Coordinates of C-alpha atoms in Angstrom, one line a residue:
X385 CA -17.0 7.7 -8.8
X386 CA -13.4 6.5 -7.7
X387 CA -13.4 2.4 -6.9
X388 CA -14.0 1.3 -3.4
X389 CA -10.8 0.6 -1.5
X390 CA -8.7 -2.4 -1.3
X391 CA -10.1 -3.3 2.0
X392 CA -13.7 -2.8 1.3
X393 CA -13.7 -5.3 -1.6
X394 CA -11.8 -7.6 0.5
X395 CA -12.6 -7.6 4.1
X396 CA -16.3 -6.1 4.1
X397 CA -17.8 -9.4 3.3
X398 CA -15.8 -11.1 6.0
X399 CA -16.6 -8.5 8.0
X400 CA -20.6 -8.2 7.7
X401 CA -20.6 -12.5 8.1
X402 CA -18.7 -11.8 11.6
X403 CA -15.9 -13.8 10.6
X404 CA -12.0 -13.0 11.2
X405 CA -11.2 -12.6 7.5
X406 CA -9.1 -9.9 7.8
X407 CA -8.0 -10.2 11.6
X408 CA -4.5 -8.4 12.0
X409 CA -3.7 -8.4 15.6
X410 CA -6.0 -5.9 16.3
X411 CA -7.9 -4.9 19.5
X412 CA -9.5 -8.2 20.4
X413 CA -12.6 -6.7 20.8
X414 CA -11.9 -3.3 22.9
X415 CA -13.7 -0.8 23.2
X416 CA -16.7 0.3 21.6
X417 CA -17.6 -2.7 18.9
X418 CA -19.4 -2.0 15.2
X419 CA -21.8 -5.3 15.2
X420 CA -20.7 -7.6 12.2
X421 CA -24.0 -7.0 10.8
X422 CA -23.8 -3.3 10.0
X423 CA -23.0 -1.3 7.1
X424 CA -19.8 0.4 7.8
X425 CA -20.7 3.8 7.1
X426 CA -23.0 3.7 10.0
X427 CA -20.8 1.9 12.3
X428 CA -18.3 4.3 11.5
X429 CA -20.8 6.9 12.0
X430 CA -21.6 5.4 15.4
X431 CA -18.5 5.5 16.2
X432 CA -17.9 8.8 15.9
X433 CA -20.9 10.0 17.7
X434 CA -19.2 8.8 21.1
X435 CA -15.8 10.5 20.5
X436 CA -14.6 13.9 22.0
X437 CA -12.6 16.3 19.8
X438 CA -9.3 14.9 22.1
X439 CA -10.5 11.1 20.7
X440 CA -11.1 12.3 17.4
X441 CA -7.6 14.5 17.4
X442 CA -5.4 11.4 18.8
X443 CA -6.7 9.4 16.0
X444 CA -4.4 11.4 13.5
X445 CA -1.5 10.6 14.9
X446 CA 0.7 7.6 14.6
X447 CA 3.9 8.1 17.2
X448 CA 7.0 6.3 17.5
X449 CA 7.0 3.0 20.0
X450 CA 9.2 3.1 22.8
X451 CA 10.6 0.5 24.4
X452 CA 9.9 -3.2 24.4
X453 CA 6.7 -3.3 26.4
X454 CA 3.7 -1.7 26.6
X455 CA 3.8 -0.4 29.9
X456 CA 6.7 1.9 28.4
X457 CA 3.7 3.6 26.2
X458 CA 1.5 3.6 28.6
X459 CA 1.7 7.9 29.3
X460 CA 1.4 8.4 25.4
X461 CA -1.9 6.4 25.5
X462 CA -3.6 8.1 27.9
X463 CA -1.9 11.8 27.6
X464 CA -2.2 11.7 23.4
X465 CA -4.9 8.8 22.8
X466 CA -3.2 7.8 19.3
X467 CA -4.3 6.2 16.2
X468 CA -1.5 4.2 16.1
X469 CA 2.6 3.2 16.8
X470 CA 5.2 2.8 14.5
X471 CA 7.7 -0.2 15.5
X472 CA 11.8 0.2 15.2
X473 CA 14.3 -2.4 15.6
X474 CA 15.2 -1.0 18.9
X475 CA 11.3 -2.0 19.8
X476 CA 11.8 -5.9 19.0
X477 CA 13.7 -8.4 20.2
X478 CA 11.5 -11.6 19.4
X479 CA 8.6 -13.1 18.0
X480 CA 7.2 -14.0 21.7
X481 CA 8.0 -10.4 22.5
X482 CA 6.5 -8.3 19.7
X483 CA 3.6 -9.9 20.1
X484 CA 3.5 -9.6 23.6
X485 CA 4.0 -5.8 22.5
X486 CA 1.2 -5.3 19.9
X487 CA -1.6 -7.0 22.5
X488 CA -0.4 -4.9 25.1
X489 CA -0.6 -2.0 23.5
X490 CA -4.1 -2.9 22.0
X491 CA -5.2 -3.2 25.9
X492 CA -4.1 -0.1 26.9
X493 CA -5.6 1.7 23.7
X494 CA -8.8 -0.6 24.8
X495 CA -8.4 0.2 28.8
X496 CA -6.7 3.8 29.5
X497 CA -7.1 5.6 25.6
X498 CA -10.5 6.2 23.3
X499 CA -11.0 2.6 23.2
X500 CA -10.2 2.3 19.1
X501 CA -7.9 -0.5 18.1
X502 CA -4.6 0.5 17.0
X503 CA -2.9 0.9 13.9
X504 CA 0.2 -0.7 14.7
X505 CA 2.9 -0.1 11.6
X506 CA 6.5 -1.0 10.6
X507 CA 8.6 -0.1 7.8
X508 CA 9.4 -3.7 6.3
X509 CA 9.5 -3.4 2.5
X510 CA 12.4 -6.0 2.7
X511 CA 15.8 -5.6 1.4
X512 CA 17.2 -2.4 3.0
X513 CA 14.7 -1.3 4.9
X514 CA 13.5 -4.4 7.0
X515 CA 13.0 -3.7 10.4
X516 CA 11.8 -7.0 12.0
X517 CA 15.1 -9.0 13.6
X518 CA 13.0 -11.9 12.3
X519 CA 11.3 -14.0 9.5
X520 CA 11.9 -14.7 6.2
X521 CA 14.5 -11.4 4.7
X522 CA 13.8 -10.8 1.0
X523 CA 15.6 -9.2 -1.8
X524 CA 14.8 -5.2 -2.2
X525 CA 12.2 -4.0 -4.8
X526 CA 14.9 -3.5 -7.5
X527 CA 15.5 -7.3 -7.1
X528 CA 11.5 -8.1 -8.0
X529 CA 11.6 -5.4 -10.7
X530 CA 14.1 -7.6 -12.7
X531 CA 12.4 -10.5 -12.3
X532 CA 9.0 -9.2 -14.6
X533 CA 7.0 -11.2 -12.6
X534 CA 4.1 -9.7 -10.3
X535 CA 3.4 -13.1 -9.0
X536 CA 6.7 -12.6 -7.5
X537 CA 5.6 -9.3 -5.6
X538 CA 2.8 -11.3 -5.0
X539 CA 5.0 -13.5 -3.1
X540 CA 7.1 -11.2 -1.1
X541 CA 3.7 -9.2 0.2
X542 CA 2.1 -11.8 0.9
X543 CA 4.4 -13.8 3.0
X544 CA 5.6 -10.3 5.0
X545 CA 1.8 -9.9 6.2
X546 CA 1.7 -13.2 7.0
X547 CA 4.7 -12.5 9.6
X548 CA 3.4 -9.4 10.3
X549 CA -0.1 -10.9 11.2
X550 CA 1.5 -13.4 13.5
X551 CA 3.2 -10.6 14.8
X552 CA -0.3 -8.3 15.8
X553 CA 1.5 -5.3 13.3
X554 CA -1.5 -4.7 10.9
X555 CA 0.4 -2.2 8.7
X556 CA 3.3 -2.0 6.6
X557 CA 4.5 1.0 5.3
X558 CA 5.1 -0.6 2.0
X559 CA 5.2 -0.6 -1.3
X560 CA 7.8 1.9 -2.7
X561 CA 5.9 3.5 -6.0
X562 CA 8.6 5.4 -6.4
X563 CA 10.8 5.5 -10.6
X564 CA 14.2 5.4 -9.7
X565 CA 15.2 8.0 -12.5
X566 CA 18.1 9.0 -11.3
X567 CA 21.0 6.7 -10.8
X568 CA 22.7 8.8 -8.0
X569 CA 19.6 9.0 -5.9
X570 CA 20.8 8.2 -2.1
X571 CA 17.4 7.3 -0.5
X572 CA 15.3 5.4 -3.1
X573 CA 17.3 3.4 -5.0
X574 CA 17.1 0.0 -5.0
X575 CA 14.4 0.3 -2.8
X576 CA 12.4 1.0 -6.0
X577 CA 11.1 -1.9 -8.8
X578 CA 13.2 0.6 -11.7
X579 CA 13.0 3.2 -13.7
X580 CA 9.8 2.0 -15.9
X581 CA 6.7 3.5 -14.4
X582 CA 4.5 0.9 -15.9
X583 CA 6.5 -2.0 -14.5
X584 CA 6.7 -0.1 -10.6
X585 CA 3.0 0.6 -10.8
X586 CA 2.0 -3.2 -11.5
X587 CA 4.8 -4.5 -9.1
X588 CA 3.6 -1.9 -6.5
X589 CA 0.0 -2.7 -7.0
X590 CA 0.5 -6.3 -6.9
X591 CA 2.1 -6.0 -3.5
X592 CA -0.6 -4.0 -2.2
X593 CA -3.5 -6.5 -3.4
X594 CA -1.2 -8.8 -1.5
X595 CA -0.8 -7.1 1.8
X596 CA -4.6 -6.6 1.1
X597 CA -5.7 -10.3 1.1
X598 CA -3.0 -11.3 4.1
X599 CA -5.0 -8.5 6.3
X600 CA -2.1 -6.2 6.1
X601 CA -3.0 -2.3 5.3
X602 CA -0.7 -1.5 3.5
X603 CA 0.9 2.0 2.5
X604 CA 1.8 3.2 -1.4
X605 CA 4.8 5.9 -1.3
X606 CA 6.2 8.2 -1.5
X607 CA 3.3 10.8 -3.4
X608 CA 3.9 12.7 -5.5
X609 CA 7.4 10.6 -6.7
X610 CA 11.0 10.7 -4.9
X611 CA 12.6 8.9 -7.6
X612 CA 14.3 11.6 -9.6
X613 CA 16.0 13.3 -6.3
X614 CA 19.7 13.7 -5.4
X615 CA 19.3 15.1 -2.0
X616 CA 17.3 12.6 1.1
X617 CA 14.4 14.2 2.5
X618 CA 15.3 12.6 5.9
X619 CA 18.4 15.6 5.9
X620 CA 17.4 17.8 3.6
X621 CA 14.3 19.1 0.9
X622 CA 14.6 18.2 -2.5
X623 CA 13.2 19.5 -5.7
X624 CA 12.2 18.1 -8.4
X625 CA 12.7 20.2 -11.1
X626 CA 10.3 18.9 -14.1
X627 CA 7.6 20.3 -16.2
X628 CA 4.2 18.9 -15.5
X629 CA 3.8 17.1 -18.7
X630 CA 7.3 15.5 -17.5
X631 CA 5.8 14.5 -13.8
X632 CA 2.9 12.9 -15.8
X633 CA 4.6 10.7 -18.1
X634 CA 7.6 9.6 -15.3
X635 CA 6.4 10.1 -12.1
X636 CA 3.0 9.5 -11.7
X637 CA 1.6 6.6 -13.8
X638 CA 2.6 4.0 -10.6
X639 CA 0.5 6.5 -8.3
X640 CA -2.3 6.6 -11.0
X641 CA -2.4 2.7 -11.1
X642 CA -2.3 2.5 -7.4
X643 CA -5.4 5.0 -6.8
X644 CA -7.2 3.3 -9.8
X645 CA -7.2 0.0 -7.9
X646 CA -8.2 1.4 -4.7
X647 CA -5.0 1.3 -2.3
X648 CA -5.4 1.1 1.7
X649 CA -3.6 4.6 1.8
X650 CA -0.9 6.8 0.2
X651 CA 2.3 8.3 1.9
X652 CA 3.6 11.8 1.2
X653 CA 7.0 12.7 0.4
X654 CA 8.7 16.1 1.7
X655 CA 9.6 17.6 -1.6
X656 CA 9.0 20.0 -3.6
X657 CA 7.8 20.0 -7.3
X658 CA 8.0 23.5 -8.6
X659 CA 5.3 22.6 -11.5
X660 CA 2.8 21.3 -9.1
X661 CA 2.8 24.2 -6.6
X662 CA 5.2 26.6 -6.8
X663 CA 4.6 27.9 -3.3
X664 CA 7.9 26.6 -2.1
X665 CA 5.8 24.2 0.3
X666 CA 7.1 20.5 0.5
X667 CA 4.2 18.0 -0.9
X668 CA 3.4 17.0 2.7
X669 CA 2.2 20.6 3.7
X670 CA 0.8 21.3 0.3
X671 CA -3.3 21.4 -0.3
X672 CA -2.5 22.0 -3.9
X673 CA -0.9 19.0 -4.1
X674 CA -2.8 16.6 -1.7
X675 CA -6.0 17.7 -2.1
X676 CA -5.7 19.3 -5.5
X677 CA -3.5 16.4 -7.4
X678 CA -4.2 13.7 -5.5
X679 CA -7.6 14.0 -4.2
X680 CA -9.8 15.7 -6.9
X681 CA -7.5 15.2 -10.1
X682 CA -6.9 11.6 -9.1
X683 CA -10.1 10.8 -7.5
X684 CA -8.5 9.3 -4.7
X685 CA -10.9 9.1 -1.5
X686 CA -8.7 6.8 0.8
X687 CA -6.6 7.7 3.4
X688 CA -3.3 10.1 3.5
X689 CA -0.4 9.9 5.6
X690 CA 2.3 11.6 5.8
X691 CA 6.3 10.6 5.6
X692 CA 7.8 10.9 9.2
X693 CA 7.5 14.5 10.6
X694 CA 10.7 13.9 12.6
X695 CA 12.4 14.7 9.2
X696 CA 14.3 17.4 7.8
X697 CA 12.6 17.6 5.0
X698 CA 9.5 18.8 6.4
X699 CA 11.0 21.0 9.1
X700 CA 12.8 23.5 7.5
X701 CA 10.3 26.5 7.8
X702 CA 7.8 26.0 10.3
X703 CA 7.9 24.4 14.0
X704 CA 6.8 20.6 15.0
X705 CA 3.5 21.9 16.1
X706 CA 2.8 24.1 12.7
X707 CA 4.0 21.2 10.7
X708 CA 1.3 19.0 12.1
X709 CA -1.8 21.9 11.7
X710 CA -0.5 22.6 8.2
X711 CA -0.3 18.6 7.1
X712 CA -3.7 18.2 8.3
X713 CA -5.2 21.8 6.4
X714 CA -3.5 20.0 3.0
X715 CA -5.3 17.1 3.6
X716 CA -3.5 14.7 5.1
X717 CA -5.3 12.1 7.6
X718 CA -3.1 10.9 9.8
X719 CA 0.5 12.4 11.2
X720 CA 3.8 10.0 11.3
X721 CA 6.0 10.2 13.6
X722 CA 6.2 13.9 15.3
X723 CA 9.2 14.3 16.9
X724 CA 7.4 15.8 19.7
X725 CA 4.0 14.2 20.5
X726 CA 2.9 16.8 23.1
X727 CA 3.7 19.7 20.8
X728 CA 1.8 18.6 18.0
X729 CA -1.0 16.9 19.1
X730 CA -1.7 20.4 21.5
X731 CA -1.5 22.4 18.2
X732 CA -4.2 20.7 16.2
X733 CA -6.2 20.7 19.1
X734 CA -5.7 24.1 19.4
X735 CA -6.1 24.8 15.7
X736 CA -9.6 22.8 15.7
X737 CA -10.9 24.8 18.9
X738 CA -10.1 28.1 16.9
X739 CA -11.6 26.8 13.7
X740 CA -8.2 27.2 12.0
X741 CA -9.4 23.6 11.2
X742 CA -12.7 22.8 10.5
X743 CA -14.8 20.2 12.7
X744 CA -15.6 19.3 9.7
X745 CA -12.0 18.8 7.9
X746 CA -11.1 16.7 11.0
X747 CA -14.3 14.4 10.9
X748 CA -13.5 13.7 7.2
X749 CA -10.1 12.0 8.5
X750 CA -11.3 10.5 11.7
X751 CA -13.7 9.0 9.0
X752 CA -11.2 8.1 6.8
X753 CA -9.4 6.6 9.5
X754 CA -12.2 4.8 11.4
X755 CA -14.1 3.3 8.2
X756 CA -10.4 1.7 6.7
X757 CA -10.1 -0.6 11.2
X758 CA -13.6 -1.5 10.4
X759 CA -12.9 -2.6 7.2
X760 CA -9.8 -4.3 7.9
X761 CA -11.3 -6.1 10.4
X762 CA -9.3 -4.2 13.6
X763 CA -12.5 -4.1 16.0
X764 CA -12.9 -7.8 16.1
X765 CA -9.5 -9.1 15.4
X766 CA -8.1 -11.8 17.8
X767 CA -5.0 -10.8 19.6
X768 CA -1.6 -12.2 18.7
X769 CA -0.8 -16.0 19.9
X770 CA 2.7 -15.1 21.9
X771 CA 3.4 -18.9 22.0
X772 CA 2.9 -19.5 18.2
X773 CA 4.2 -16.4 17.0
X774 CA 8.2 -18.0 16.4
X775 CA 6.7 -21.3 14.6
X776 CA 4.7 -18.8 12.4
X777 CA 7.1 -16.1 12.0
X778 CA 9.9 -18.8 11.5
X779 CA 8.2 -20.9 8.6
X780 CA 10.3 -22.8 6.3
X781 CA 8.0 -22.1 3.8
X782 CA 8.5 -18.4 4.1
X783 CA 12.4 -19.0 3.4
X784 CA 11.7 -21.2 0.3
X785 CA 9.6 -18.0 -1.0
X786 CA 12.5 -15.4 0.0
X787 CA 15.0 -17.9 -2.1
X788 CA 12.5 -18.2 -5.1
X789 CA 12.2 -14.5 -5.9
X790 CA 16.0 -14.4 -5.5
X791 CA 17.0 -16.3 -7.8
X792 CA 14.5 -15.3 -10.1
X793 CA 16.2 -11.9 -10.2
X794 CA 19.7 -12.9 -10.7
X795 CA 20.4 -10.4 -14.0
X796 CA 24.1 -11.6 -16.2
X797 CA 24.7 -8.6 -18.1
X798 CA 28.2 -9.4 -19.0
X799 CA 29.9 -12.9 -19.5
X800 CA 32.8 -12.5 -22.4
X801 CA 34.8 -15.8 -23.1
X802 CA 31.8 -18.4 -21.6
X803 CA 33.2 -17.0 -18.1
X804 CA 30.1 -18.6 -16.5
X805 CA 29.1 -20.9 -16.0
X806 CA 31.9 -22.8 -14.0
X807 CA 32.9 -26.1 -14.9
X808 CA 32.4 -28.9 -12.1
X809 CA 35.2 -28.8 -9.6
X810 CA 36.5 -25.0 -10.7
X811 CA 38.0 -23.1 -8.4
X812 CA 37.2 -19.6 -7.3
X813 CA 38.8 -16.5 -5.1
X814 CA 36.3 -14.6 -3.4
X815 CA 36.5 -10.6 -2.1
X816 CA 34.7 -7.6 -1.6
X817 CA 30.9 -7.1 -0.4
X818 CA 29.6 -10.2 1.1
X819 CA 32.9 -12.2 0.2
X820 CA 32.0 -14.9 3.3
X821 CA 28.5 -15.5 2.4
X822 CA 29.6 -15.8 -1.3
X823 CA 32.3 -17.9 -0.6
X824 CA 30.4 -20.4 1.4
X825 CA 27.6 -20.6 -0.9
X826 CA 30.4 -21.5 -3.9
X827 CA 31.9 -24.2 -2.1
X828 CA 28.5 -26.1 -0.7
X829 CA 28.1 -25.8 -4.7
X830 CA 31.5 -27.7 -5.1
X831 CA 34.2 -24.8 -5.2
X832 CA 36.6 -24.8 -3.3
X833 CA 37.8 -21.6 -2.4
X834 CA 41.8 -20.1 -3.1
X835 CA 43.7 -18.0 -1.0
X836 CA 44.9 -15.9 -3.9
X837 CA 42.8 -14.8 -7.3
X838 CA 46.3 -16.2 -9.2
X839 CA 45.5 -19.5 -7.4
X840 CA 41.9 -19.4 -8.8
X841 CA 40.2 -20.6 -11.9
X842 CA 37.6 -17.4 -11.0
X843 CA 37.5 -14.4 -9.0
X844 CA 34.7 -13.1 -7.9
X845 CA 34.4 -9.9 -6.4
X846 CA 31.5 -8.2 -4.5
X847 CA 30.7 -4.9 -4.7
X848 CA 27.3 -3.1 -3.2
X849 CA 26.7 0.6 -4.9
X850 CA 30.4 1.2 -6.1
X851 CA 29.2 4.1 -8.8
X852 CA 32.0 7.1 -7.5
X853 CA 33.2 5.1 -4.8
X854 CA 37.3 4.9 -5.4
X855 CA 37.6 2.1 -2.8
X856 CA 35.4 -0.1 -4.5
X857 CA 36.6 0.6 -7.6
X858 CA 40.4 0.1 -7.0
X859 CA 39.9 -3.1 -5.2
X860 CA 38.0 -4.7 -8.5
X861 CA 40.8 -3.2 -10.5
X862 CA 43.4 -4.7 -8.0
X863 CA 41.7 -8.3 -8.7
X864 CA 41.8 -7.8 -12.5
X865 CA 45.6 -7.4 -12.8
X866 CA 45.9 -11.1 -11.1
X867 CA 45.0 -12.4 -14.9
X868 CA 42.4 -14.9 -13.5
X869 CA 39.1 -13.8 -15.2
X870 CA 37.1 -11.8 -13.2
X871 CA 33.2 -11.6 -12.2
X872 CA 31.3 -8.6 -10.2
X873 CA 28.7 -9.6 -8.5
X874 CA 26.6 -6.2 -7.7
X875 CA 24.8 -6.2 -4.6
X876 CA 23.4 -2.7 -5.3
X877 CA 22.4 -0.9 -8.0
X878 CA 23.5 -2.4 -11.3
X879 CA 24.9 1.6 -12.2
X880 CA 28.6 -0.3 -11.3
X881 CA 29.4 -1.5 -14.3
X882 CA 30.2 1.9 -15.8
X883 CA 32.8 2.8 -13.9
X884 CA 34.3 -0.8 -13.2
X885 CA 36.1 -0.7 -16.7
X886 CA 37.0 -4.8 -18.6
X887 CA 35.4 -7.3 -16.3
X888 CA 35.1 -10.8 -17.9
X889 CA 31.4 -11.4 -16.1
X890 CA 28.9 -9.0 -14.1
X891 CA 25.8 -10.3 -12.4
X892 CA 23.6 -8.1 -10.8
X893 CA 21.3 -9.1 -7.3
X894 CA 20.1 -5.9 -6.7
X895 CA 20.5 -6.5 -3.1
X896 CA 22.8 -7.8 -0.1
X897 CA 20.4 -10.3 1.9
X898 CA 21.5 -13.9 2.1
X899 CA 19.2 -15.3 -0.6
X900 CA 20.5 -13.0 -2.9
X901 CA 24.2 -13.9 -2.3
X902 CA 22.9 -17.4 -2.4
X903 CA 21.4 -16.8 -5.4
X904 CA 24.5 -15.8 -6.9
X905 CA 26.7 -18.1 -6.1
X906 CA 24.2 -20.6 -7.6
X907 CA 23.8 -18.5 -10.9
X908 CA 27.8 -18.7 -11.2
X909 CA 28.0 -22.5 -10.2
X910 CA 25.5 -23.2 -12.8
X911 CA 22.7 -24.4 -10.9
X912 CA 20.4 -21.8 -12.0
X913 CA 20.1 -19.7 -15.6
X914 CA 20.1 -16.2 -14.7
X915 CA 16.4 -15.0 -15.4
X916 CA 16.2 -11.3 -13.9
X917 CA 16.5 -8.9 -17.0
X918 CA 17.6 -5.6 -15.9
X919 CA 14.9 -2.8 -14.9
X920 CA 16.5 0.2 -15.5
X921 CA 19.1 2.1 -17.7
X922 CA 22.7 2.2 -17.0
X923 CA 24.2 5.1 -17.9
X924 CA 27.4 5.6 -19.9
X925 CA 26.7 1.8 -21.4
X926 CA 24.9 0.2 -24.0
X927 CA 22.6 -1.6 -21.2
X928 CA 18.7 -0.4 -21.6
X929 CA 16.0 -1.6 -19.1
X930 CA 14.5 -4.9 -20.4
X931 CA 18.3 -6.2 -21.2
X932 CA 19.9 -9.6 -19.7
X933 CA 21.9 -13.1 -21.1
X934 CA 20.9 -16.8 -20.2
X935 CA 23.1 -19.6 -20.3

């Protein structure tokens, strides 16, 4: 038997004592109620019993939020009776506001839809793809890859869902589970932990437990691996052209992890891999791949969702409405995003009232769906406090954590002559990616800053993903015929230092975000030893994952 789910080891018991455990800004109470003393498979069951097809249909799909209040979803609701939103930045403006949002929207799921609290999702891994305008901004998943540490994914999950919490949003479409195999990969990236499966699957696992125990469901993607792609599934389909055996051993040990300790739910990717079904079908629309891999070889019985349907990937040779019937026959639960609401929620209504799907296949997600709210504590959740939400969200606490896991990534892979640290007092020229943050942070250390990198003692020049890009490239080049030693400072992938030819010093942050510039700086100036140790392989170099100097 596959292990019970994140949620039911963690929030049943809060959940059968009637307590609000796992609360996370859920429906306050609307609608019909599971009493705190039932076994969720009956409430679940109970549940069910007083939905139409229509409830039970809307309850698949998760569309995209419009606006900034909930009156502005208020036809969706009650036209499409949805299992969820998805949040954007162009949704939220504040803390006040978003939770003003998530109640709202609660209400009107409680008042005018099938009365079943909402999921209510964002996309905040941090780094790159953080979506809230607010709260603490942490490094990417590269950046806690090279620190080693799980604790430190521990940390960055952990504080998110306490934003999110404070918030009402009571998913997070995060971790990434993704390798990042290939260093030209333009969507994954440093959005990944590296290019060691075993280190992603216990950084991505950690996160999850995380999210878990800070009433957060979280979501483990992309399935069945998008880190050994060159195209982006959000304008195109990839295709991952590997033998099985190869899948196994690179891809798929993070996923394995992930189902073996019971995750909230798994996201699918739109790509194809030729060795895992061969009929040309992108995972997302695959059964061989969903319920085949995932499901019966895997053994995993939580709940499916797919990537965003409003992408490419995924569009390329059926319409929006046979996109959605065909994610639901490969076994997906619930339906992100489809970029028309009407269309698709008509056709698997359609396709259920002509048995193209099975009563049955749609109970088993509505199931899926229902028993992971009642486990996460969604029916009894509190609403959001409006008033409190900024001195929550705002935290110093939550600040102090994004810093820690900053500089704990800081990675020195190159530092000939004793370039760093500097010596009290030195100077230092500043340019490229991030220069003003950089600059700032160097002379609050006690660098002053020269106009010129022949004025300085150091320059140091920023440069975020620079592999193939000439501009980058020439301006680092420009710096190193001033004869001051020079020191990159790579705020993207580490895969720079290939092309970036004699630098005296390269430090690696793995991200952009203030703490990491911060951290930087303070790794130059000498007020930290840089720990991070690199986790992946930079081509056309000597540098192997694992690698990374001290002072």
């Amino acid at each position: 038997m596959p292990p019970r789910r994140l949620t039911a080891l963690l929030c049943t018991g809060a959940l059968l004592a009637g307590t609000a455990g796992c609360s996370g800004g859920g429906a306050g109470g609307a609608g019909p109620s599971p009493s705190s003393s039932q076994d969720p498979e009956e409430a679940v069951a109970e549940l069910m019993a007083d939905m139409t097809v229509e409830d039970k249909v809307g309850q698949l799909f998760v569309l995209t939020a419009l606006g900034t209040t909930p009156e502005e979803n208020a036809a969706l609701i009650t036209d499409h009776r949805p299992g969820g939103f998805i949040y954007f930045p162009e949704n939220l403006t504040g803390a006040e506001q978003i939770a003003e949002l998530s109640n709202g929207l609660q209400e009107l799921a409680a008042d005018e839809g099938s009365g079943t609290p909402l999921f209510l999702g964002i996309d905040q891994e941090q780094g790159l793809v953080a979506r809230l305008p607010i709260g603490a901004h942490f490094p990417d998943a590269m950046a806690v890859g090279a620190t080693g540490d799980p604790e430190m994914a521990a940390t960055l999950a952990g504080t998110t869902a306490a934003t999110l919490t404070a918030l009402g949003i009571n998913l997070d479409y995060a971790p990434v589970a993704d390798v990042n195999a290939d260093p030209d990969n333009p969507v994954i990236g440093i959005r990944s932990f590296g290019s060691d499966p075993e280190l992603v699957g216990e950084m991505a696992v950690a996160e999850a437990e995380a999210f878990a125990e800070g009433g957060v469901v979280s979501v483990v993607k992309h399935f069945p691996g998008h880190g050994d792609t060159d195209t982006d599934s959000h304008t195109g389909l990839p295709v991952v052209d590997k033998t099985r055996e190869e899948w196994e051993q690179e891809d798929l040990p993070p996923f394995r992890r992930a189902v073996g300790a019971g995750v909230d739910a798994v996201m699918t990717a739109h790509l194809v891999v030729p060795s895992l079904d061969d009929s040309g079908e992108p995972a997302t629309l695959s059964e061989t791949v969903i319920d085949g891999v995932l499901r019966d070889e895997l053994g995993y019985d939580g709940l499916v969702t797919t990537d965003a349907l409003n992408m490419e990937g995924v569009r390329q040779t059926h319409g929006d409405g046979e996109v959605a019937v065909r994610a639901v026959l490969a076994g997906a639960d619930q339906l992100l995003m489809p970029p028309d609401a009407g269309v698709a929620v008509a056709a698997v209504q359609e396709a259920v009232a002509d048995g193209r799907i099975s009563e049955e296949r749609l109970d088993a997600s509505v199931r899926r769906i229902l028993t992971l709210k009642v486990e996460r504590g969604l029916y009894e959740a509190e609403p959001a406090d409006p008033a409190a939400a900024a001195d929550a969200v705002g935290a110093g606490e939550h600040a102090e954590a994004a810093q820690e896991v900053a500089d704990a990534s800081v990675t020195l892979l190159r530092n000939e002559g004793e370039a760093l640290p500097l010596d009290d007092g030195a100077t230092v020229h500043v340019s490229g990616q991030g220069a003003e943050e950089l600059g700032a942070a160097l002379e609050e250390l006690g660098h002053p800053v020269a106009a010129s990198a022949q004025d300085a003692d150091l320059a140091v020049v920023g440069t975020s993903s620079a592999r193939g890009d000439a501009e980058q490239i020439a301006a680092v080049d420009a710096v190193r015929g001033s004869g001051t030693p020079v020191v990159v400072v790579a705020q993207g992938t580490p895969y720079d230092l290939a092309e970036l030819g004699d630098v005296d010093g390269y430090l690696a942050t793995y991200s952009g975000v203030e703490v990491s510039r911060t951290a930087a700086a303070r790794a130059i100036a000498g007020e930290i030893s840089p720990g991070g140790r690199l986790p992946v392989d930079i081509p056309g170099t000597d540098l192997k994952a694992g690698d990374g100097l001290g002072y």
